[in-house]
mmCIF file of C-alpha atoms in Angstrom:
data_model
loop_
_atom_site.group_PDB
_atom_site.id
_atom_site.type_symbol
_atom_site.label_atom_id
_atom_site.label_comp_id
_atom_site.label_asym_id
_atom_site.label_seq_id
_atom_site.Cartn_x
_atom_site.Cartn_y
_atom_site.Cartn_z
ATOM 1 C CA MET A 1166 19.107 9.929 28.059
ATOM 2 C CA HIS A 1167 16.845 8.148 25.606
ATOM 3 C CA ARG A 1168 17.867 8.548 21.992
ATOM 4 C CA ILE A 1169 16.223 8.003 18.623
ATOM 5 C CA VAL A 1170 18.479 7.959 15.577
ATOM 6 C CA VAL A 1171 16.917 8.483 12.140
ATOM 7 C CA CYS A 1172 18.783 7.843 8.897
ATOM 8 C CA SER A 1173 19.005 11.144 7.061
ATOM 9 C CA THR A 1174 20.260 9.857 3.711
ATOM 10 C CA CYS A 1175 17.835 7.067 2.831
ATOM 11 C CA GLU A 1176 16.932 7.685 -0.783
ATOM 12 C CA GLY A 1177 13.340 8.577 -1.513
ATOM 13 C CA VAL A 1178 12.339 9.462 2.068
ATOM 14 C CA ASP A 1179 12.775 12.601 4.144
ATOM 15 C CA GLY A 1180 14.643 11.328 7.201
ATOM 16 C CA LYS A 1181 15.619 14.814 8.360
ATOM 17 C CA GLY A 1182 11.995 15.943 8.169
ATOM 18 C CA PHE A 1183 10.806 12.849 10.027
ATOM 19 C CA ALA A 1184 13.395 13.466 12.760
ATOM 20 C CA ALA A 1185 12.264 17.100 13.068
ATOM 21 C CA ARG A 1186 8.608 16.097 13.355
ATOM 22 C CA LEU A 1187 9.492 13.480 15.988
ATOM 23 C CA ARG A 1188 11.323 16.114 18.057
ATOM 24 C CA VAL A 1189 8.239 18.317 18.139
ATOM 25 C CA ALA A 1190 5.787 15.478 18.830
ATOM 26 C CA LEU A 1191 7.938 13.962 21.597
ATOM 27 C CA ALA A 1192 8.268 17.336 23.303
ATOM 28 C CA GLN A 1193 4.497 17.881 23.079
ATOM 29 C CA ARG A 1194 3.983 14.526 24.809
ATOM 30 C CA GLY A 1195 6.581 15.229 27.480
ATOM 31 C CA LEU A 1196 8.801 12.344 26.364
ATOM 32 C CA ALA A 1197 12.475 13.089 27.018
ATOM 33 C CA PHE A 1198 14.264 11.827 23.911
ATOM 34 C CA GLU A 1199 17.183 13.215 21.998
ATOM 35 C CA VAL A 1200 16.406 12.769 18.295
ATOM 36 C CA GLN A 1201 19.410 12.654 16.003
ATOM 37 C CA ASP A 1202 19.510 12.384 12.258
ATOM 38 C CA HIS A 1203 22.521 10.402 11.078
ATOM 39 C CA ALA A 1204 23.983 10.052 7.608
ATOM 40 C CA CYS A 1205 23.622 6.418 6.522
ATOM 41 C CA MET A 1206 22.807 3.654 8.947
ATOM 42 C CA SER A 1207 23.885 1.003 6.388
ATOM 43 C CA ASN A 1208 20.413 -0.394 5.905
ATOM 44 C CA CYS A 1209 19.907 1.118 2.452
ATOM 45 C CA ALA A 1210 17.843 -1.754 1.070
ATOM 46 C CA ARG A 1211 15.106 -0.996 3.635
ATOM 47 C CA PRO A 1212 14.658 2.768 3.980
ATOM 48 C CA LEU A 1213 13.866 4.449 6.367
ATOM 49 C CA SER A 1214 15.913 3.171 9.326
ATOM 50 C CA VAL A 1215 15.226 4.287 12.894
ATOM 51 C CA ALA A 1216 17.010 3.152 16.068
ATOM 52 C CA PHE A 1217 16.176 3.482 19.765
ATOM 53 C CA ALA A 1218 18.918 3.399 22.405
ATOM 54 C CA ALA A 1219 19.526 4.359 26.030
ATOM 55 C CA PRO A 1220 22.151 3.510 28.627
ATOM 56 C CA GLY A 1221 21.380 0.174 30.284
ATOM 57 C CA LYS A 1222 18.570 -0.623 27.851
ATOM 58 C CA ALA A 1223 18.175 -2.866 24.833
ATOM 59 C CA THR A 1224 18.778 -1.159 21.497
ATOM 60 C CA TYR A 1225 16.237 -1.515 18.680
ATOM 61 C CA LEU A 1226 16.681 -1.082 14.931
ATOM 62 C CA PHE A 1227 13.652 -0.640 12.696
ATOM 63 C CA ALA A 1228 13.515 -0.441 8.896
ATOM 64 C CA ASP A 1229 10.942 0.259 6.191
ATOM 65 C CA ILE A 1230 9.568 3.151 8.229
ATOM 66 C CA ASP A 1231 7.147 5.288 6.247
ATOM 67 C CA PRO A 1232 7.279 8.851 7.612
ATOM 68 C CA ALA A 1233 3.824 9.561 6.183
ATOM 69 C CA ILE A 1234 2.066 6.866 8.231
ATOM 70 C CA ASP A 1235 4.399 5.650 10.996
ATOM 71 C CA GLN A 1236 4.871 8.698 13.211
ATOM 72 C CA ASP A 1237 2.118 7.747 15.674
ATOM 73 C CA ASP A 1238 3.398 4.168 15.927
ATOM 74 C CA THR A 1239 6.951 5.462 16.439
ATOM 75 C CA LEU A 1240 5.701 7.704 19.239
ATOM 76 C CA ALA A 1241 3.804 4.793 20.791
ATOM 77 C CA PHE A 1242 6.970 2.705 20.769
ATOM 78 C CA ALA A 1243 8.914 5.619 22.284
ATOM 79 C CA ALA A 1244 6.462 5.765 25.190
ATOM 80 C CA MET A 1245 6.777 2.005 25.768
ATOM 81 C CA TYR A 1246 10.560 2.208 25.571
ATOM 82 C CA ALA A 1247 10.716 5.107 28.033
ATOM 83 C CA ASP A 1248 8.499 3.216 30.505
ATOM 84 C CA CYS A 1249 10.466 -0.051 30.330
ATOM 85 C CA ALA A 1250 13.354 -0.213 32.833
ATOM 86 C CA ASP A 1251 15.581 -2.490 30.752
ATOM 87 C CA GLY A 1252 14.159 -1.659 27.324
ATOM 88 C CA TRP A 1253 13.186 -5.284 26.730
ATOM 89 C CA ILE A 1254 9.677 -4.947 25.290
ATOM 90 C CA GLU A 1255 7.880 -8.271 25.036
ATOM 91 C CA ASP A 1256 4.519 -7.062 23.719
ATOM 92 C CA ALA A 1257 4.738 -4.291 21.140
ATOM 93 C CA ARG A 1258 1.169 -4.463 19.852
ATOM 94 C CA ASP A 1259 0.593 -0.859 20.937
ATOM 95 C CA ALA A 1260 3.272 0.165 18.412
ATOM 96 C CA GLY A 1261 1.023 -0.891 15.531
ATOM 97 C CA ARG A 1262 2.800 -1.416 12.207
ATOM 98 C CA LEU A 1263 6.190 -0.501 13.693
ATOM 99 C CA ARG A 1264 6.462 -3.891 15.418
ATOM 100 C CA PHE A 1265 6.580 -5.545 11.986
ATOM 101 C CA CYS A 1266 9.464 -3.275 10.945
ATOM 102 C CA LEU A 1267 11.840 -4.564 13.620
ATOM 103 C CA VAL A 1268 15.222 -5.618 12.239
ATOM 104 C CA GLY A 1269 16.822 -6.452 15.562
ATOM 105 C CA ARG A 1270 17.001 -5.992 19.303
ATOM 106 C CA VAL A 1271 20.389 -5.951 21.034
ATOM 107 C CA PRO A 1272 20.597 -6.543 24.804
ATOM 108 C CA ALA A 1273 22.121 -3.812 26.946
#
């Protein structure tokens, strides 16, 4: 199962609300992701943190996500991630601003 984890305690941003909106938008697009909100992802200097993970795929950590403007880019990345067999995305231009928020990619 594909999973998106959203920090729910980043100060000054509504991580829980962003996670809830992602759940609805992913379901509307037919993208099978479990969206979890998680208390503190230890990236407090760069709120809001969001991670993508799935068995056998690379894991991605993003920071400085702005829930007000980055939902569409997050959904675009989710679609790319779901379509990529190993999760190793070489060209993330379709993810707009989100590609500049990447903190790290960890191989499966």
